[in-house]
Tab-separated table of C-alpha atoms in Angstrom:
chain	number	residue	atom	x	y	z
S	30	MET	CA	21.599	143.008	-43.127
S	31	SER	CA	23.232	146.471	-41.886
S	32	GLY	CA	21.554	148.973	-43.936
S	33	PRO	CA	22.321	152.325	-45.203
S	34	MET	CA	21.671	154.159	-41.926
S	35	GLU	CA	23.527	151.923	-40.133
S	36	GLY	CA	25.465	154.118	-37.148
S	37	ILE	CA	22.838	156.753	-37.636
S	38	LYS	CA	21.065	157.601	-33.907
S	39	VAL	CA	17.737	158.507	-33.747
S	40	VAL	CA	15.356	159.703	-31.619
S	41	GLU	CA	11.723	159.272	-31.792
S	42	MET	CA	8.964	161.213	-29.736
S	43	GLY	CA	6.005	159.920	-31.708
S	44	VAL	CA	2.350	158.497	-31.081
S	45	TRP	CA	-0.045	157.297	-33.544
S	46	VAL	CA	1.719	156.798	-36.985
S	47	ALA	CA	2.787	159.412	-39.037
S	48	GLY	CA	5.998	159.879	-36.997
S	49	PRO	CA	6.631	156.480	-35.879
S	50	SER	CA	6.489	155.476	-39.480
S	51	ALA	CA	9.045	157.704	-40.422
S	52	ALA	CA	11.328	156.260	-37.874
S	53	ALA	CA	10.580	152.925	-38.490
S	54	ILE	CA	11.447	153.066	-42.167
S	55	LEU	CA	15.161	154.507	-40.884
S	56	CYS	CA	15.247	151.741	-38.335
S	57	ASP	CA	14.677	149.191	-41.238
S	58	TRP	CA	17.067	151.101	-43.112
S	59	GLY	CA	19.954	150.552	-39.980
S	60	ALA	CA	19.694	153.343	-37.737
S	61	ASP	CA	19.438	152.775	-34.030
S	62	VAL	CA	15.877	154.373	-33.472
S	63	VAL	CA	14.938	154.985	-29.581
S	64	LYS	CA	11.669	155.725	-29.071
S	65	ILE	CA	10.697	158.148	-26.157
S	66	GLU	CA	7.290	156.994	-24.153
S	67	PRO	CA	5.522	158.330	-21.769
S	68	PRO	CA	4.525	156.041	-18.216
S	69	THR	CA	1.316	155.165	-20.562
S	70	GLY	CA	3.034	154.293	-23.542
S	71	ASP	CA	1.992	155.640	-27.589
S	72	PRO	CA	-1.565	155.570	-27.129
S	73	PHE	CA	-1.220	153.501	-30.410
S	74	ARG	CA	-0.497	150.118	-28.825
S	75	GLY	CA	-3.731	149.878	-27.380
S	76	LEU	CA	-5.962	150.898	-29.807
S	77	PHE	CA	-6.596	147.781	-31.726
S	78	ALA	CA	-7.703	145.822	-28.694
S	79	SER	CA	-10.149	149.058	-27.831
S	80	ALA	CA	-11.534	148.784	-31.471
S	81	LEU	CA	-11.608	145.124	-31.675
S	82	GLY	CA	-13.760	145.168	-28.109
S	83	ALA	CA	-11.810	142.392	-26.767
S	84	ALA	CA	-8.222	142.011	-25.304
S	85	VAL	CA	-5.538	140.764	-28.021
S	86	PRO	CA	-2.347	139.347	-27.547
S	87	ILE	CA	-0.557	141.127	-30.746
S	88	ASN	CA	-1.269	144.752	-32.432
S	89	PRO	CA	-0.214	144.141	-36.194
S	90	PRO	CA	-0.458	147.824	-37.092
S	91	PHE	CA	1.650	148.934	-34.306
S	92	GLU	CA	4.092	146.362	-35.252
S	93	ILE	CA	4.530	147.668	-38.880
S	94	ASP	CA	5.330	151.371	-37.745
S	95	ASN	CA	7.683	150.180	-34.168
S	96	ARG	CA	9.802	146.819	-35.183
S	97	GLY	CA	13.324	147.629	-34.270
S	98	LYS	CA	13.009	150.437	-31.897
S	99	ARG	CA	14.227	150.372	-28.327
S	100	SER	CA	11.698	152.181	-25.965
S	101	ILE	CA	12.937	154.164	-23.054
S	102	CYS	CA	9.690	155.515	-20.666
S	103	LEU	CA	10.241	159.134	-19.233
S	104	ASN	CA	8.114	161.245	-17.394
S	105	LEU	CA	8.574	164.331	-19.530
S	106	GLU	CA	6.286	165.958	-16.628
S	107	ASN	CA	9.412	165.413	-14.353
S	108	GLU	CA	12.215	167.891	-14.967
S	109	GLN	CA	14.880	165.049	-14.656
S	110	GLY	CA	12.308	163.264	-17.190
S	111	ARG	CA	12.905	166.323	-19.335
S	112	ALA	CA	16.639	166.249	-18.902
S	113	LEU	CA	17.038	162.821	-19.699
S	114	ALA	CA	14.624	163.019	-23.048
S	115	LYS	CA	17.335	166.191	-24.100
S	116	ARG	CA	20.364	164.091	-23.622
S	117	LEU	CA	19.507	161.716	-25.359
S	118	VAL	CA	18.466	164.093	-28.277
S	119	ASP	CA	21.655	166.196	-27.909
S	120	GLU	CA	23.700	162.482	-28.859
S	121	ALA	CA	21.812	161.539	-31.389
S	122	ASP	CA	21.829	162.436	-35.258
S	123	VAL	CA	18.180	162.385	-35.802
S	124	PHE	CA	14.956	163.904	-33.914
S	125	VAL	CA	11.594	162.800	-35.349
S	126	SER	CA	8.582	164.210	-33.681
S	127	ASN	CA	5.023	164.205	-34.842
S	128	MET	CA	4.008	165.749	-31.610
S	129	ARG	CA	2.030	169.063	-31.629
S	130	PRO	CA	5.221	172.134	-31.991
S	131	ARG	CA	3.627	173.351	-28.426
S	132	VAL	CA	4.237	170.047	-26.625
S	133	CYS	CA	7.986	169.960	-27.966
S	134	GLU	CA	8.244	173.367	-26.571
S	135	GLN	CA	6.770	172.835	-23.402
S	136	PHE	CA	9.074	169.911	-22.902
S	137	GLY	CA	12.320	171.856	-23.564
S	138	LEU	CA	12.663	170.217	-27.121
S	139	SER	CA	11.939	172.698	-29.687
S	140	TYR	CA	14.581	173.228	-32.628
S	141	ASP	CA	15.625	176.301	-31.668
S	142	GLU	CA	16.344	174.720	-27.538
S	143	VAL	CA	17.863	171.433	-29.549
S	144	ARG	CA	20.496	173.135	-31.709
S	145	LYS	CA	21.973	175.160	-29.069
S	146	THR	CA	23.446	171.864	-27.750
S	147	ASN	CA	23.208	169.820	-30.568
S	148	PRO	CA	23.746	171.783	-34.047
S	149	ARG	CA	24.388	168.773	-36.019
S	150	ILE	CA	20.763	167.522	-35.367
S	151	VAL	CA	18.616	166.982	-38.417
S	152	TYR	CA	15.201	168.031	-36.367
S	153	CYS	CA	12.615	166.255	-38.364
S	154	GLN	CA	8.709	167.597	-37.395
S	155	VAL	CA	6.034	165.570	-38.685
S	156	THR	CA	2.223	167.225	-38.595
S	157	GLY	CA	-0.820	167.592	-39.982
S	158	GLN	CA	-1.390	171.215	-41.219
S	159	GLY	CA	2.329	172.216	-41.115
S	160	PRO	CA	4.638	173.347	-38.050
S	161	ASP	CA	4.335	176.811	-39.431
S	162	SER	CA	0.854	177.166	-40.553
S	163	PRO	CA	-1.911	178.936	-38.128
S	164	ASP	CA	-3.054	175.414	-37.400
S	165	ALA	CA	0.205	174.104	-36.491
S	166	ASN	CA	-1.189	172.763	-33.216
S	167	ARG	CA	-4.429	171.386	-34.104
S	168	ALA	CA	-5.439	167.881	-33.844
S	169	SER	CA	-5.082	166.205	-37.045
S	170	TYR	CA	-4.435	162.454	-37.781
S	171	ASP	CA	-4.326	161.912	-41.475
S	172	ILE	CA	-8.209	161.811	-41.614
S	173	GLY	CA	-7.839	165.319	-41.269
S	174	GLY	CA	-4.779	166.664	-42.614
S	175	PHE	CA	-4.547	164.093	-45.695
S	176	TRP	CA	-7.822	162.596	-46.204
S	177	SER	CA	-10.177	165.949	-45.549
S	178	ARG	CA	-8.207	169.159	-45.683
S	179	ALA	CA	-6.544	168.161	-48.401
S	180	GLY	CA	-9.165	167.455	-50.735
S	181	LEU	CA	-8.478	163.524	-51.233
S	182	GLY	CA	-11.745	162.226	-50.047
S	183	ALA	CA	-14.110	164.895	-52.197
S	184	SER	CA	-11.768	163.886	-54.994
S	185	LEU	CA	-12.666	160.410	-54.703
S	186	THR	CA	-16.426	160.572	-54.610
S	187	PRO	CA	-18.839	160.742	-57.535
S	188	PRO	CA	-21.426	163.308	-57.307
S	189	GLY	CA	-24.356	162.395	-55.011
S	190	ALA	CA	-22.245	159.992	-53.740
S	191	PRO	CA	-21.235	159.857	-49.924
S	192	ILE	CA	-17.473	159.898	-49.173
S	193	PRO	CA	-15.829	156.816	-48.654
S	194	GLN	CA	-14.100	155.725	-45.791
S	195	GLN	CA	-9.944	155.986	-45.329
S	196	ARG	CA	-8.291	152.957	-44.665
S	197	GLY	CA	-6.244	153.593	-41.580
S	198	GLY	CA	-2.642	154.884	-42.248
S	199	MET	CA	-2.748	155.735	-45.434
S	200	GLY	CA	-1.966	159.363	-45.175
S	201	ASP	CA	0.284	158.472	-42.209
S	202	HIS	CA	2.339	156.245	-44.209
S	203	MET	CA	2.795	158.212	-47.162
S	204	THR	CA	4.261	161.484	-44.979
S	205	GLY	CA	6.145	158.817	-42.792
S	206	LEU	CA	7.974	158.483	-46.381
S	207	SER	CA	8.193	161.954	-47.024
S	208	ALA	CA	9.588	162.455	-43.587
S	209	ALA	CA	12.505	159.589	-44.098
S	210	GLY	CA	13.560	161.106	-47.685
S	211	ALA	CA	13.551	164.621	-45.807
S	212	ILE	CA	15.728	163.251	-43.285
S	213	SER	CA	18.241	161.202	-45.800
S	214	ALA	CA	18.755	164.006	-47.572
S	215	ALA	CA	19.456	166.308	-44.494
S	216	LEU	CA	21.868	164.243	-43.218
S	217	PHE	CA	23.557	163.979	-46.719
S	218	LYS	CA	23.811	167.406	-46.773
S	219	ARG	CA	25.240	167.760	-43.243
S	220	GLU	CA	27.903	165.127	-44.254
S	221	ARG	CA	29.076	167.163	-47.092
S	222	SER	CA	29.349	170.602	-45.174
S	223	ARG	CA	31.960	168.364	-42.811
S	224	HIS	CA	35.762	169.843	-42.729
S	225	GLY	CA	37.962	167.411	-41.609
S	226	ASP	CA	37.098	166.423	-37.960
S	227	GLN	CA	34.771	169.538	-37.493
S	228	ALA	CA	31.270	167.915	-37.599
S	229	GLY	CA	28.453	169.238	-40.484
S	230	GLU	CA	25.871	171.166	-39.812
S	231	GLY	CA	22.243	170.063	-39.226
S	232	GLN	CA	18.750	171.659	-39.952
S	233	ARG	CA	15.463	171.592	-39.358
S	234	VAL	CA	13.112	169.762	-41.909
S	235	ALA	CA	9.363	168.673	-42.205
S	236	ALA	CA	6.485	166.890	-43.418
S	237	SER	CA	2.671	167.687	-43.113
S	238	LEU	CA	-0.310	165.347	-44.084
S	239	VAL	CA	-2.249	168.172	-45.755
S	240	ARG	CA	1.275	168.723	-47.977
S	241	THR	CA	1.706	165.570	-48.706
S	242	GLY	CA	-2.142	165.036	-49.769
S	243	VAL	CA	-1.953	167.983	-51.916
S	244	TYR	CA	1.105	166.705	-53.510
S	245	MET	CA	-0.674	162.952	-54.013
S	246	MET	CA	-3.317	165.308	-56.188
S	247	GLY	CA	-1.018	167.044	-57.428
S	248	TRP	CA	-2.266	167.108	-61.117
S	249	ASP	CA	-5.630	168.155	-59.922
S	250	TYR	CA	-4.237	171.196	-58.433
S	251	ALA	CA	-2.310	172.094	-61.450
S	252	LEU	CA	-5.066	171.592	-63.348
S	253	GLU	CA	-7.505	174.042	-61.653
S	254	MET	CA	-4.045	176.792	-60.960
S	255	ARG	CA	-2.663	176.799	-64.278
S	256	ILE	CA	-6.051	176.525	-66.346
S	257	GLY	CA	-8.629	176.982	-64.552
S	258	ALA	CA	-10.295	173.367	-64.883
S	259	ARG	CA	-11.517	171.809	-61.916
S	260	THR	CA	-11.562	167.739	-61.878
S	261	ILE	CA	-14.902	166.841	-61.102
S	262	PRO	CA	-15.201	162.700	-59.810
S	263	TYR	CA	-16.845	160.267	-61.963
S	264	ASP	CA	-17.833	156.629	-61.784
S	265	ARG	CA	-17.279	154.165	-64.239
S	266	PHE	CA	-19.524	155.168	-66.803
S	267	HIS	CA	-18.389	158.517	-67.416
S	268	ALA	CA	-14.922	157.941	-67.684
S	269	PRO	CA	-13.273	160.611	-70.044
S	270	ASN	CA	-11.251	157.526	-71.094
S	271	PRO	CA	-13.780	154.430	-70.980
S	272	ILE	CA	-10.874	152.062	-72.388
S	273	ILE	CA	-8.913	152.902	-68.885
S	274	ASN	CA	-11.417	151.300	-66.632
S	275	CYS	CA	-12.714	148.084	-64.654
S	276	PHE	CA	-14.588	145.373	-66.058
S	277	PHE	CA	-16.450	142.385	-64.317
S	278	THR	CA	-15.789	139.012	-65.276
S	279	LYS	CA	-17.437	136.170	-65.206
S	280	ASP	CA	-15.996	134.580	-62.102
S	281	GLU	CA	-16.506	138.240	-60.195
S	282	ARG	CA	-13.185	139.083	-60.241
S	283	TRP	CA	-12.243	143.142	-61.567
S	284	ILE	CA	-10.100	143.639	-64.407
S	285	TRP	CA	-8.439	147.087	-64.678
S	286	LEU	CA	-7.850	147.919	-68.311
S	287	LEU	CA	-4.822	150.582	-68.425
S	288	LEU	CA	-5.307	151.642	-72.297
S	289	LEU	CA	-4.427	155.233	-71.287
S	290	GLN	CA	-3.282	156.232	-75.257
S	291	GLY	CA	-6.799	155.312	-76.141
S	292	ASP	CA	-6.511	155.578	-80.288
S	293	ARG	CA	-3.594	153.554	-80.104
S	294	HIS	CA	-4.820	150.806	-78.107
S	295	TRP	CA	-8.492	150.813	-79.102
S	296	PRO	CA	-7.724	148.265	-82.367
S	297	ASP	CA	-6.163	145.834	-80.165
S	298	LEU	CA	-8.871	145.535	-77.808
S	299	LEU	CA	-11.590	145.141	-79.984
S	300	ARG	CA	-9.783	142.597	-81.599
S	301	ALA	CA	-9.196	140.753	-77.868
S	302	VAL	CA	-12.860	141.062	-77.083
S	303	GLY	CA	-13.793	139.776	-80.552
S	304	ARG	CA	-15.734	143.121	-81.597
S	305	GLU	CA	-14.032	144.057	-84.538
S	306	ASP	CA	-17.259	144.894	-86.095
S	307	ILE	CA	-17.722	147.981	-83.976
S	308	ARG	CA	-14.420	149.905	-84.951
S	309	SER	CA	-16.213	151.917	-87.494
S	310	ASP	CA	-19.144	152.275	-85.149
S	311	GLU	CA	-19.018	156.500	-84.772
S	312	ARG	CA	-20.256	156.762	-81.378
S	313	TRP	CA	-16.541	155.072	-80.328
S	314	SER	CA	-14.448	155.904	-83.725
S	315	ASN	CA	-11.929	158.087	-81.734
S	316	ILE	CA	-11.474	159.189	-78.278
S	317	VAL	CA	-13.288	162.262	-78.210
S	318	ALA	CA	-15.969	160.422	-79.505
S	319	ARG	CA	-15.569	157.574	-76.668
S	320	ARG	CA	-15.845	160.345	-73.837
S	321	GLU	CA	-19.170	161.758	-75.108
S	322	ASN	CA	-20.312	158.002	-75.227
S	323	ALA	CA	-19.042	156.743	-72.449
S	324	GLU	CA	-21.461	155.109	-70.983
S	325	SER	CA	-23.007	152.800	-74.065
S	326	LEU	CA	-19.344	151.786	-74.803
S	327	VAL	CA	-18.721	150.832	-70.645
S	328	GLN	CA	-22.129	149.080	-70.616
S	329	GLU	CA	-21.065	147.297	-74.510
S	330	LEU	CA	-17.514	145.981	-72.603
S	331	ASP	CA	-19.134	145.027	-70.022
S	332	ARG	CA	-21.588	142.413	-71.883
S	333	GLU	CA	-18.329	141.192	-73.428
S	334	PHE	CA	-15.934	141.023	-70.266
S	335	ALA	CA	-18.729	138.833	-68.660
S	336	LYS	CA	-18.592	135.888	-71.027
S	337	ARG	CA	-15.159	134.827	-69.396
S	338	THR	CA	-13.483	134.305	-66.508
S	339	MET	CA	-10.292	136.552	-65.589
S	340	GLU	CA	-8.291	133.333	-66.067
S	341	GLU	CA	-9.301	133.235	-69.242
S	342	TRP	CA	-8.982	136.790	-70.379
S	343	GLY	CA	-5.226	136.969	-69.151
S	344	PRO	CA	-3.802	135.340	-72.417
S	345	ILE	CA	-6.127	136.694	-74.449
S	346	LEU	CA	-5.434	140.087	-73.448
S	347	ASP	CA	-1.805	139.652	-73.641
S	348	GLU	CA	-1.943	137.931	-76.880
S	349	HIS	CA	-3.331	141.077	-78.268
S	350	ASN	CA	-1.377	143.618	-76.247
S	351	VAL	CA	-4.309	144.825	-74.168
S	352	TRP	CA	-2.433	145.925	-71.095
S	353	TRP	CA	-4.445	145.212	-67.948
S	354	ALA	CA	-4.292	144.213	-64.405
S	355	PRO	CA	-6.024	142.076	-61.875
S	356	VAL	CA	-8.289	143.805	-58.978
S	357	ASN	CA	-6.953	142.504	-56.131
S	358	THR	CA	-8.781	142.000	-52.598
S	359	ILE	CA	-6.223	142.174	-49.985
S	360	SER	CA	-5.954	138.316	-49.686
S	361	GLN	CA	-5.628	138.043	-52.920
S	362	ALA	CA	-2.907	140.127	-53.282
S	363	LEU	CA	-1.141	137.903	-50.534
S	364	GLN	CA	-1.177	135.320	-53.204
S	365	ASP	CA	-0.224	137.155	-56.036
S	366	PRO	CA	2.863	135.781	-57.263
S	367	VAL	CA	4.101	139.082	-58.265
S	368	VAL	CA	3.000	140.822	-55.699
S	369	GLN	CA	5.082	138.588	-53.666
S	370	ALA	CA	8.102	138.864	-55.741
S	371	SER	CA	8.044	142.410	-55.458
S	372	GLY	CA	9.241	142.468	-52.172
S	373	ALA	CA	6.075	143.756	-50.557
S	374	PHE	CA	6.413	141.308	-47.796
S	375	THR	CA	9.129	140.154	-45.255
S	376	HIS	CA	9.383	137.894	-42.368
S	377	VAL	CA	10.469	139.380	-38.775
S	378	GLU	CA	12.129	136.710	-36.495
S	379	GLY	CA	10.098	136.020	-33.426
S	380	PRO	CA	10.184	134.057	-30.191
S	381	ASP	CA	8.196	131.011	-32.169
S	382	GLY	CA	9.653	131.382	-35.531
S	383	PRO	CA	9.129	134.243	-38.335
S	384	ILE	CA	6.307	136.476	-38.287
S	385	PRO	CA	5.192	137.861	-41.734
S	386	MET	CA	5.108	141.667	-41.862
S	387	VAL	CA	4.827	144.480	-44.802
S	388	ASN	CA	7.708	145.439	-45.962
S	389	THR	CA	9.382	149.302	-46.315
S	390	PRO	CA	8.473	150.092	-49.918
S	391	VAL	CA	12.409	150.675	-51.120
S	392	ASP	CA	15.416	148.223	-51.827
S	393	PHE	CA	18.797	148.846	-51.101
S	394	TYR	CA	20.991	146.399	-53.478
S	395	GLY	CA	24.256	147.435	-51.965
S	396	THR	CA	23.492	148.087	-48.579
S	397	PRO	CA	20.284	145.781	-47.642
S	398	GLY	CA	18.260	146.798	-44.683
S	399	GLY	CA	15.232	145.327	-43.241
S	400	PRO	CA	13.430	144.812	-40.148
S	401	ARG	CA	15.748	143.624	-37.025
S	402	GLY	CA	12.987	142.828	-34.750
S	403	LEU	CA	9.489	143.130	-32.868
S	404	PRO	CA	8.371	146.327	-31.699
S	405	PRO	CA	9.236	146.667	-28.214
S	406	GLU	CA	7.209	146.244	-24.920
S	407	LEU	CA	6.556	149.343	-23.164
S	408	GLY	CA	10.019	151.161	-21.709
S	409	GLN	CA	11.817	147.485	-22.588
S	410	HIS	CA	15.156	149.417	-22.953
S	411	THR	CA	14.596	152.269	-20.151
S	412	GLU	CA	17.494	150.764	-17.966
S	413	GLU	CA	19.511	149.634	-20.945
S	414	LEU	CA	19.751	153.017	-22.439
S	415	LEU	CA	20.089	154.879	-19.097
S	416	LEU	CA	23.243	152.534	-18.385
S	417	GLU	CA	24.432	152.988	-21.915
S	418	MET	CA	23.852	157.042	-21.034
S	419	GLY	CA	26.376	156.392	-17.930
S	420	HIS	CA	24.381	156.126	-15.128
S	421	ASP	CA	24.703	153.326	-12.734
S	422	TRP	CA	22.183	150.935	-11.067
S	423	ASP	CA	21.809	152.852	-7.646
S	424	GLN	CA	21.462	156.591	-9.902
S	425	ILE	CA	18.679	154.369	-12.175
S	426	ILE	CA	16.732	153.779	-8.824
S	427	ALA	CA	16.949	157.032	-7.888
S	428	LEU	CA	15.477	158.509	-11.290
S	429	LYS	CA	12.808	155.940	-10.218
S	430	GLU	CA	12.082	157.226	-6.995
S	431	ALA	CA	12.056	160.995	-8.429
S	432	GLY	CA	9.235	159.896	-10.654
S	433	ALA	CA	11.384	160.306	-13.665
S	434	ILE	CA	11.035	157.012	-15.039
S	435	PRO	CA	8.320	154.232	-13.824
């Protein structure tokens, strides 16, 4: 499997998740990705062990965002180390970094510096609040820029309830996917700007956690900006349309009804649950009445759905054209044949056989890609990459003695 990015060289100077995830997606799509790491390594390497409070042989979250890359360990506090990084970037098609802008500037890797010697570079900045904002250099993580500042946490919290905890990497992965799309578009534009043997022009692109969060909540923002309507979080008993909602079954599973067109689907739902007797009940006769009396309707439907298991409800709902989906736990989704058939999971060859992993979320049927290996050990490819750059072993030893590489 080569992937549509075969032949594209990517240099990543990233830590944690958002920047590395963008590079990992490009790697799955076929790019050759070189990860520049400091002598201490990407701090995400050790997070899993510290969170568990014990040494563990693998770090599954790190694997997702770093598989298939090559790692070079450079001391960017050292002048020769910075020169090596600059040369790598000068020979690349793409540079991806989620380091704060001031850090890239400090190491001579700002866009203005890089484009002087590599005008064809696609230079991607992944930041918390945006590289041109007043808080461009503020620490963020996706908990800060995506979950907190963009409003997602508050938008999912009913009045009086505590804000739920974010699952790790949600905003990071969405921002990484946005960055990968931006890079792809910039590469396409560069290719179209070529003139004969003259290389096309690169450009700077950016993706931020806060902007991704705002876009994901775009409907709520649009309602307030356009008509002044503030969206208020609600629980299942106060849903604006109580039949696009979840219900608990006899076997303690949740079924989520997908009846967005409430009046269209209302008769089908009543036939399915055997309650056509309430079709003329004025409390629930139309979508407006059901919104005004949502709590009583949800309680009524709760009693009906509690009478059967999910396995029993599935064929009944399908027979009556009631749209629904099972609410899966992670364990249940792993076993769900529909989720499996979607291509959500893949395997990477390991030393002892195939290793299951989460797949990136798109398919290319003409140029299929996919993970090409496990994540590298810290600095695993340092010497290999230096040899590719034209250094001999005496020069590599000299770089070690100078402190440019460990």
